[in-house]
GROMACS .gro file of C-alpha atoms in nm:
model
  322
    1MET     CA    1   3.278  20.174   5.965
    2SER     CA    2   3.380  20.428   6.224
    3ASN     CA    3   3.704  20.586   6.334
    4ILE     CA    4   3.730  20.655   6.712
    5ASN     CA    5   3.986  20.913   6.822
    6THR     CA    6   4.058  20.994   7.186
    7ILE     CA    7   4.045  21.364   7.264
    8GLN     CA    8   4.297  21.466   7.528
    9PRO     CA    9   4.236  21.779   7.738
   10ILE     CA   10   4.395  22.094   7.601
   11ARG     CA   11   4.507  22.162   7.956
   12SER     CA   12   4.430  22.042   8.311
   13ILE     CA   13   4.426  22.225   8.641
   14VAL     CA   14   4.426  22.058   8.984
   15LEU     CA   15   4.274  22.243   9.280
   16HIS     CA   16   4.346  22.119   9.635
   17ILE     CA   17   4.106  22.254   9.899
   18ARG     CA   18   4.150  22.262  10.276
   19SER     CA   19   3.833  22.361  10.456
   20LYS     CA   20   4.033  22.561  10.714
   21ASP     CA   21   4.158  22.788  10.433
   22ALA     CA   22   3.814  22.850  10.285
   23ILE     CA   23   3.574  23.139  10.343
   24GLN     CA   24   3.299  23.015  10.573
   25ILE     CA   25   2.949  23.117  10.464
   26ASP     CA   26   2.791  22.974  10.780
   27ASP     CA   27   2.979  23.072  11.097
   28ASN     CA   28   2.862  22.759  11.278
   29LEU     CA   29   2.924  22.499  11.005
   30ASN     CA   30   3.239  22.451  10.798
   31THR     CA   31   3.046  22.252  10.535
   32ASN     CA   32   2.911  22.569  10.370
   33PHE     CA   33   3.199  22.766  10.226
   34GLU     CA   34   3.354  22.953   9.934
   35VAL     CA   35   3.693  22.929   9.765
   36ASP     CA   36   3.846  23.232   9.593
   37LEU     CA   37   4.098  23.135   9.325
   38LEU     CA   38   4.407  23.357   9.325
   39ALA     CA   39   4.468  23.232   8.969
   40PRO     CA   40   4.126  23.220   8.796
   41ILE     CA   41   4.056  22.950   8.538
   42ALA     CA   42   3.960  23.097   8.200
   43ILE     CA   43   3.831  22.935   7.883
   44THR     CA   44   3.761  23.073   7.537
   45PRO     CA   45   3.425  23.051   7.352
   46LEU     CA   46   3.573  22.756   7.161
   47GLU     CA   47   3.639  22.557   7.479
   48GLU     CA   48   3.441  22.385   7.749
   49LEU     CA   49   3.537  22.300   8.106
   50HIS     CA   50   3.486  21.956   8.260
   51ILE     CA   51   3.507  21.948   8.642
   52PHE     CA   52   3.513  21.649   8.871
   53LEU     CA   53   3.608  21.564   9.228
   54SER     CA   54   3.916  21.342   9.228
   55GLN     CA   55   3.980  21.302   9.602
   56ALA     CA   56   3.810  21.372   9.934
   57GLU     CA   57   3.890  21.300  10.297
   58ILE     CA   58   3.598  21.387  10.525
   59PRO     CA   59   3.579  21.296  10.895
   60TYR     CA   60   3.277  21.098  11.009
   61SER     CA   61   3.224  21.343  11.294
   62PHE     CA   62   2.856  21.426  11.239
   63TYR     CA   63   2.589  21.265  11.457
   64CYS     CA   64   2.315  21.031  11.341
   65VAL     CA   65   2.056  21.227  11.545
   66SER     CA   66   2.080  21.605  11.570
   67SER     CA   67   1.901  21.933  11.526
   68ASP     CA   68   2.125  21.991  11.220
   69LEU     CA   69   1.970  21.688  11.049
   70ASN     CA   70   1.626  21.790  11.173
   71ASN     CA   71   1.555  21.445  11.321
   72ASN     CA   72   1.557  21.483  11.700
   73ILE     CA   73   1.205  21.593  11.806
   74LEU     CA   74   0.918  21.376  11.935
   75LYS     CA   75   0.583  21.549  11.993
   76TYR     CA   76   0.320  21.395  12.220
   77ASP     CA   77   0.003  21.475  12.412
   78VAL     CA   78  -0.060  21.784  12.195
   79ASP     CA   79   0.189  22.020  12.363
   80GLY     CA   80   0.454  21.780  12.496
   81THR     CA   81   0.801  21.778  12.337
   82LEU     CA   82   1.085  21.531  12.389
   83THR     CA   83   1.411  21.662  12.243
   84PHE     CA   84   1.685  21.408  12.186
   85PRO     CA   85   2.037  21.544  12.246
   86ASN     CA   86   2.268  21.582  11.946
   87GLN     CA   87   2.478  21.265  11.955
   88ASN     CA   88   2.521  20.915  11.818
   89TYR     CA   89   2.284  20.647  11.943
   90THR     CA   90   2.229  20.278  11.987
   91PRO     CA   91   1.874  20.140  12.017
   92ASP     CA   92   1.926  20.101  12.391
   93GLU     CA   93   2.036  20.462  12.422
   94LEU     CA   94   1.719  20.577  12.243
   95ILE     CA   95   1.511  20.382  12.494
   96ARG     CA   96   1.709  20.522  12.787
   97ILE     CA   97   1.650  20.881  12.675
   98MET     CA   98   1.277  20.819  12.641
   99ASN     CA   99   1.236  20.639  12.973
  100ASP     CA  100   1.464  20.876  13.165
  101ASP     CA  101   1.266  21.183  13.063
  102SER     CA  102   1.040  21.236  13.364
  103THR     CA  103   0.755  21.402  13.174
  104PHE     CA  104   0.743  21.156  12.886
  105SER     CA  105   0.790  20.847  13.107
  106SER     CA  106   0.510  20.958  13.340
  107ILE     CA  107   0.275  20.887  13.049
  108PHE     CA  108   0.452  20.629  12.828
  109ASN     CA  109   0.684  20.335  12.874
  110THR     CA  110   0.914  20.241  12.585
  111THR     CA  111   1.071  19.902  12.511
  112TYR     CA  112   1.296  19.767  12.236
  113ASN     CA  113   1.288  19.421  12.074
  114ARG     CA  114   1.638  19.342  11.950
  115PHE     CA  115   1.510  19.045  11.748
  116THR     CA  116   1.279  19.259  11.537
  117ASN     CA  117   1.470  19.588  11.576
  118LYS     CA  118   1.143  19.762  11.662
  119ILE     CA  119   1.020  19.990  11.940
  120THR     CA  120   0.694  19.962  12.136
  121ILE     CA  121   0.543  20.259  12.319
  122THR     CA  122   0.277  20.185  12.584
  123ASN     CA  123   0.038  20.433  12.745
  124ASN     CA  124   0.071  20.384  13.121
  125SER     CA  125  -0.154  20.675  13.219
  126GLY     CA  126  -0.517  20.630  13.309
  127GLU     CA  127  -0.651  20.823  13.012
  128THR     CA  128  -0.620  20.845  12.637
  129LYS     CA  129  -0.299  21.009  12.517
  130GLU     CA  130  -0.158  21.094  12.174
  131ILE     CA  131   0.176  21.059  12.005
  132ASN     CA  132   0.188  21.329  11.740
  133TRP     CA  133   0.391  21.176  11.458
  134THR     CA  134   0.269  21.437  11.210
  135GLU     CA  135   0.454  21.705  11.411
  136SER     CA  136   0.762  21.499  11.504
  137THR     CA  137   1.094  21.478  11.320
  138ILE     CA  138   1.248  21.163  11.474
  139ASN     CA  139   0.995  20.925  11.318
  140LYS     CA  140   1.235  20.742  11.084
  141VAL     CA  141   1.495  20.696  11.355
  142LEU     CA  142   1.240  20.532  11.586
  143GLY     CA  143   1.094  20.318  11.307
  144PHE     CA  144   0.776  20.522  11.260
  145GLY     CA  145   0.877  20.683  10.931
  146SER     CA  146   0.584  20.539  10.738
  147LYS     CA  147   0.326  20.678  10.983
  148THR     CA  148   0.100  20.932  10.816
  149SER     CA  149  -0.125  21.001  11.115
  150ASP     CA  150  -0.101  21.042  11.492
  151ASP     CA  151  -0.146  20.754  11.738
  152SER     CA  152  -0.427  20.793  11.988
  153LEU     CA  153  -0.361  20.541  12.266
  154SER     CA  154  -0.624  20.458  12.526
  155ALA     CA  155  -0.516  20.364  12.877
  156GLY     CA  156  -0.291  20.055  12.860
  157ALA     CA  157  -0.277  20.053  12.478
  158SER     CA  158   0.049  20.043  12.285
  159THR     CA  159   0.189  20.105  11.940
  160THR     CA  160   0.481  19.922  11.776
  161SER     CA  161   0.694  20.078  11.507
  162PRO     CA  162   0.588  19.952  11.161
  163ASP     CA  163   0.944  19.999  11.037
  164MET     CA  164   1.282  19.911  11.187
  165VAL     CA  165   1.485  20.146  11.402
  166ASN     CA  166   1.705  20.338  11.159
  167LEU     CA  167   2.027  20.482  11.301
  168ALA     CA  168   2.193  20.504  10.958
  169SER     CA  169   2.033  20.843  10.907
  170VAL     CA  170   2.303  20.972  10.671
  171HIS     CA  171   2.335  20.739  10.372
  172SER     CA  172   2.584  20.939  10.168
  173ILE     CA  173   2.751  21.279  10.146
  174MET     CA  174   2.641  21.507   9.864
  175VAL     CA  175   2.900  21.761   9.755
  176HIS     CA  176   2.711  22.056   9.607
  177SER     CA  177   2.888  22.321   9.405
  178SER     CA  178   2.817  22.637   9.210
  179LEU     CA  179   3.010  22.468   8.927
  180SER     CA  180   2.740  22.208   8.864
  181GLN     CA  181   2.551  22.266   8.541
  182ALA     CA  182   2.245  22.132   8.358
  183ASN     CA  183   2.405  21.793   8.286
  184VAL     CA  184   2.353  21.694   8.654
  185LEU     CA  185   2.006  21.581   8.763
  186SER     CA  186   1.851  21.450   9.086
  187THR     CA  187   1.510  21.312   9.183
  188ARG     CA  188   1.471  21.585   9.446
  189SER     CA  189   1.499  21.893   9.227
  190GLY     CA  190   1.555  21.806   8.860
  191ASN     CA  191   1.862  22.009   8.762
  192SER     CA  192   2.097  21.968   9.055
  193THR     CA  193   2.396  22.140   9.212
  194ILE     CA  194   2.544  21.803   9.317
  195LEU     CA  195   2.902  21.772   9.196
  196GLN     CA  196   2.972  21.432   9.356
  197LYS     CA  197   2.801  21.170   9.572
  198ILE     CA  198   3.031  21.004   9.829
  199SER     CA  199   2.945  20.667   9.984
  200ILE     CA  200   2.978  20.623  10.360
  201ASP     CA  201   3.147  20.289  10.422
  202VAL     CA  202   3.314  20.346  10.759
  203ASN     CA  203   3.189  20.364  11.116
  204ALA     CA  204   3.146  20.686  11.311
  205TYR     CA  205   3.464  20.876  11.400
  206GLY     CA  206   3.659  20.732  11.105
  207ILE     CA  207   3.757  20.904  10.779
  208ILE     CA  208   3.525  20.891  10.478
  209TYR     CA  209   3.718  20.867  10.153
  210LEU     CA  210   3.606  20.918   9.796
  211ASN     CA  211   3.697  20.558   9.722
  212GLN     CA  212   3.754  20.332   9.424
  213ASP     CA  213   3.388  20.226   9.414
  214ASP     CA  214   3.249  20.580   9.392
  215PHE     CA  215   3.169  20.666   9.031
  216ARG     CA  216   3.329  20.998   8.940
  217THR     CA  217   3.074  21.231   8.790
  218TYR     CA  218   3.170  21.547   8.606
  219SER     CA  219   3.001  21.876   8.534
  220VAL     CA  220   3.038  22.062   8.206
  221SER     CA  221   3.072  22.439   8.230
  222TYR     CA  222   3.084  22.705   7.961
  223GLN     CA  223   3.130  23.006   8.187
  224PRO     CA  224   3.433  23.202   8.062
  225VAL     CA  225   3.602  23.252   8.400
  226VAL     CA  226   3.597  23.048   8.722
  227ASP     CA  227   3.731  23.266   9.004
  228LYS     CA  228   3.500  23.187   9.295
  229ILE     CA  229   3.341  22.851   9.385
  230SER     CA  230   3.089  22.780   9.658
  231PHE     CA  231   3.043  22.437   9.817
  232ARG     CA  232   2.793  22.267  10.047
  233LEU     CA  233   2.827  21.923  10.207
  234THR     CA  234   2.485  21.775  10.285
  235ASP     CA  235   2.313  21.447  10.354
  236GLN     CA  236   2.073  21.288  10.107
  237ASN     CA  237   1.794  21.513  10.240
  238ASN     CA  238   1.985  21.832  10.161
  239GLN     CA  239   2.060  21.900  10.530
  240LEU     CA  240   2.398  22.059  10.593
  241LEU     CA  241   2.633  21.829  10.783
  242ASN     CA  242   2.781  21.943  11.113
  243LEU     CA  243   3.136  21.805  11.138
  244ASN     CA  244   3.167  21.951  11.488
  245GLY     CA  245   3.462  22.172  11.404
  246ILE     CA  246   3.681  21.908  11.235
  247ASN     CA  247   3.837  22.007  10.904
  248PHE     CA  248   3.845  21.813  10.577
  249GLU     CA  249   4.016  21.816  10.237
  250MET     CA  250   3.906  21.780   9.874
  251SER     CA  251   4.073  21.791   9.533
  252LEU     CA  252   3.916  21.894   9.203
  253ILE     CA  253   4.038  21.852   8.846
  254PHE     CA  254   3.946  22.100   8.573
  255ASN     CA  255   3.992  21.964   8.220
  256VAL     CA  256   3.963  22.203   7.927
  257TYR     CA  257   3.840  22.045   7.602
  258PRO     CA  258   3.769  22.186   7.257
  259LYS     CA  259   3.402  22.257   7.205
  260TYR     CA  260   3.229  22.104   6.901
  261THR     CA  261   2.890  22.226   6.789
  262ASP     CA  262   2.631  22.103   6.541
  263ASN     CA  263   2.683  22.425   6.344
  264ASP     CA  264   3.046  22.340   6.272
  265ILE     CA  265   2.983  22.180   5.932
  266THR     CA  266   3.340  22.125   5.822
  267ASN     CA  267   3.451  21.961   6.146
  268ARG     CA  268   3.126  21.812   6.262
  269GLN     CA  269   3.211  21.535   6.507
  270ASN     CA  270   3.016  21.380   6.790
  271ILE     CA  271   3.169  21.400   7.135
  272ILE     CA  272   3.124  21.062   7.304
  273THR     CA  273   3.222  20.965   7.658
  274SER     CA  274   3.357  20.620   7.727
  275PRO     CA  275   3.112  20.377   7.891
  276PRO     CA  276   3.116  20.433   8.270
  277THR     CA  277   3.152  20.060   8.337
  278LEU     CA  278   3.511  20.056   8.210
  279MET     CA  279   3.680  20.230   8.503
  280PRO     CA  280   3.413  20.385   8.722
  281ASN     CA  281   3.655  20.565   8.953
  282ILE     CA  282   3.859  20.745   8.689
  283GLN     CA  283   3.755  21.031   8.463
  284GLN     CA  284   3.764  20.878   8.116
  285PRO     CA  285   3.903  21.073   7.818
  286ILE     CA  286   3.642  21.206   7.584
  287THR     CA  287   3.630  21.041   7.244
  288ARG     CA  288   3.491  21.168   6.920
  289GLU     CA  289   3.346  20.958   6.644
  290LYS     CA  290   3.377  21.040   6.276
  291THR     CA  291   3.147  20.821   6.073
  292ILE     CA  292   3.282  20.694   5.740
  293ASP     CA  293   3.033  20.493   5.539
  294ASP     CA  294   3.098  20.251   5.252
  295THR     CA  295   3.024  20.504   4.979
  296HIS     CA  296   3.221  20.795   4.845
  297PRO     CA  297   3.109  21.125   4.688
  298ILE     CA  298   3.233  20.982   4.350
  299VAL     CA  299   2.925  20.778   4.261
  300GLY     CA  300   2.968  20.400   4.240
  301LYS     CA  301   3.309  20.384   4.403
  302SER     CA  302   3.402  20.299   4.757
  303GLU     CA  303   3.657  20.510   4.936
  304ILE     CA  304   3.919  20.232   4.912
  305GLU     CA  305   3.863  20.199   4.534
  306HIS     CA  306   3.888  20.573   4.487
  307ASP     CA  307   4.210  20.599   4.690
  308THR     CA  308   4.366  20.305   4.498
  309GLN     CA  309   4.285  20.456   4.159
  310LYS     CA  310   4.416  20.794   4.272
  311VAL     CA  311   4.752  20.639   4.365
  312ILE     CA  312   4.771  20.467   4.023
  313LEU     CA  313   4.686  20.789   3.835
  314ASP     CA  314   4.939  20.990   4.038
  315THR     CA  315   5.206  20.732   3.953
  316LEU     CA  316   5.122  20.742   3.581
  317LEU     CA  317   5.138  21.122   3.581
  318ASP     CA  318   5.477  21.115   3.748
  319LEU     CA  319   5.606  20.868   3.482
  320SER     CA  320   5.468  21.077   3.194
  321THR     CA  321   5.646  21.391   3.314
  322SER     CA  322   5.976  21.220   3.383
   0.00000   0.00000   0.00000
């Protein structure tokens, strides 16, 4: 059988962060910043620090198409460039930009099918022209994200996007931190600096909250002192978000736990986290499991039998001395 004991933190520290109070690393973007702690957080060699993001309020003020996200350039006819302005778009607005550009529209005409959510580009010039997808960055937005080669269109020929128009260019916000350790992984880079992934479930110009459905992940740190923390807010492609000068807030919780190692023979106990499906939005207490099997070091006796006989012998000894 096993005996499960909940380990409570030795101590907890809450850190509230306002982006306007932070030290900006990038003068143009407030999503790349540092926080200097006036009261550093220190742990001993016998302790470990568990950090997780408890709250966040981030304005949805970044654009779905922008130079910051590196998704606003269409290359064509070898040296032609159509640059889409940094802004939010509808499919019709994409088409308007393309057809209103005098240079691009003198060669191509662009249409949108709202029933298929796809774009068709037709060569209206009298000679063969190219659309250089291999040099463009707006491919996914226009529905040409799966293209691996350029389109060479003869006079009157057209090409239709194989994929749908995708204006949901930012799927989630990744909060990167210098606190993240080797227990955090990602498919992009293996060991990751991502402290928390935040779902985007509001429309543009609203407030994105770290909500009840976002699983709280935590990073384990053994560094003796935390006095300076750097943060980056990016999209899923590791592009820094441009909040266009609007500030945001976050809160972190630092829990200090005792550290147990395999070399601690006398107090060897396994640290076990509660299953994440219990309460996915709340940091669960750490539990430790001490395994007690059905045998006892006294051969042939169970622990219950040994304890019972010990009580009887102690009672007899007390009677004999009285």
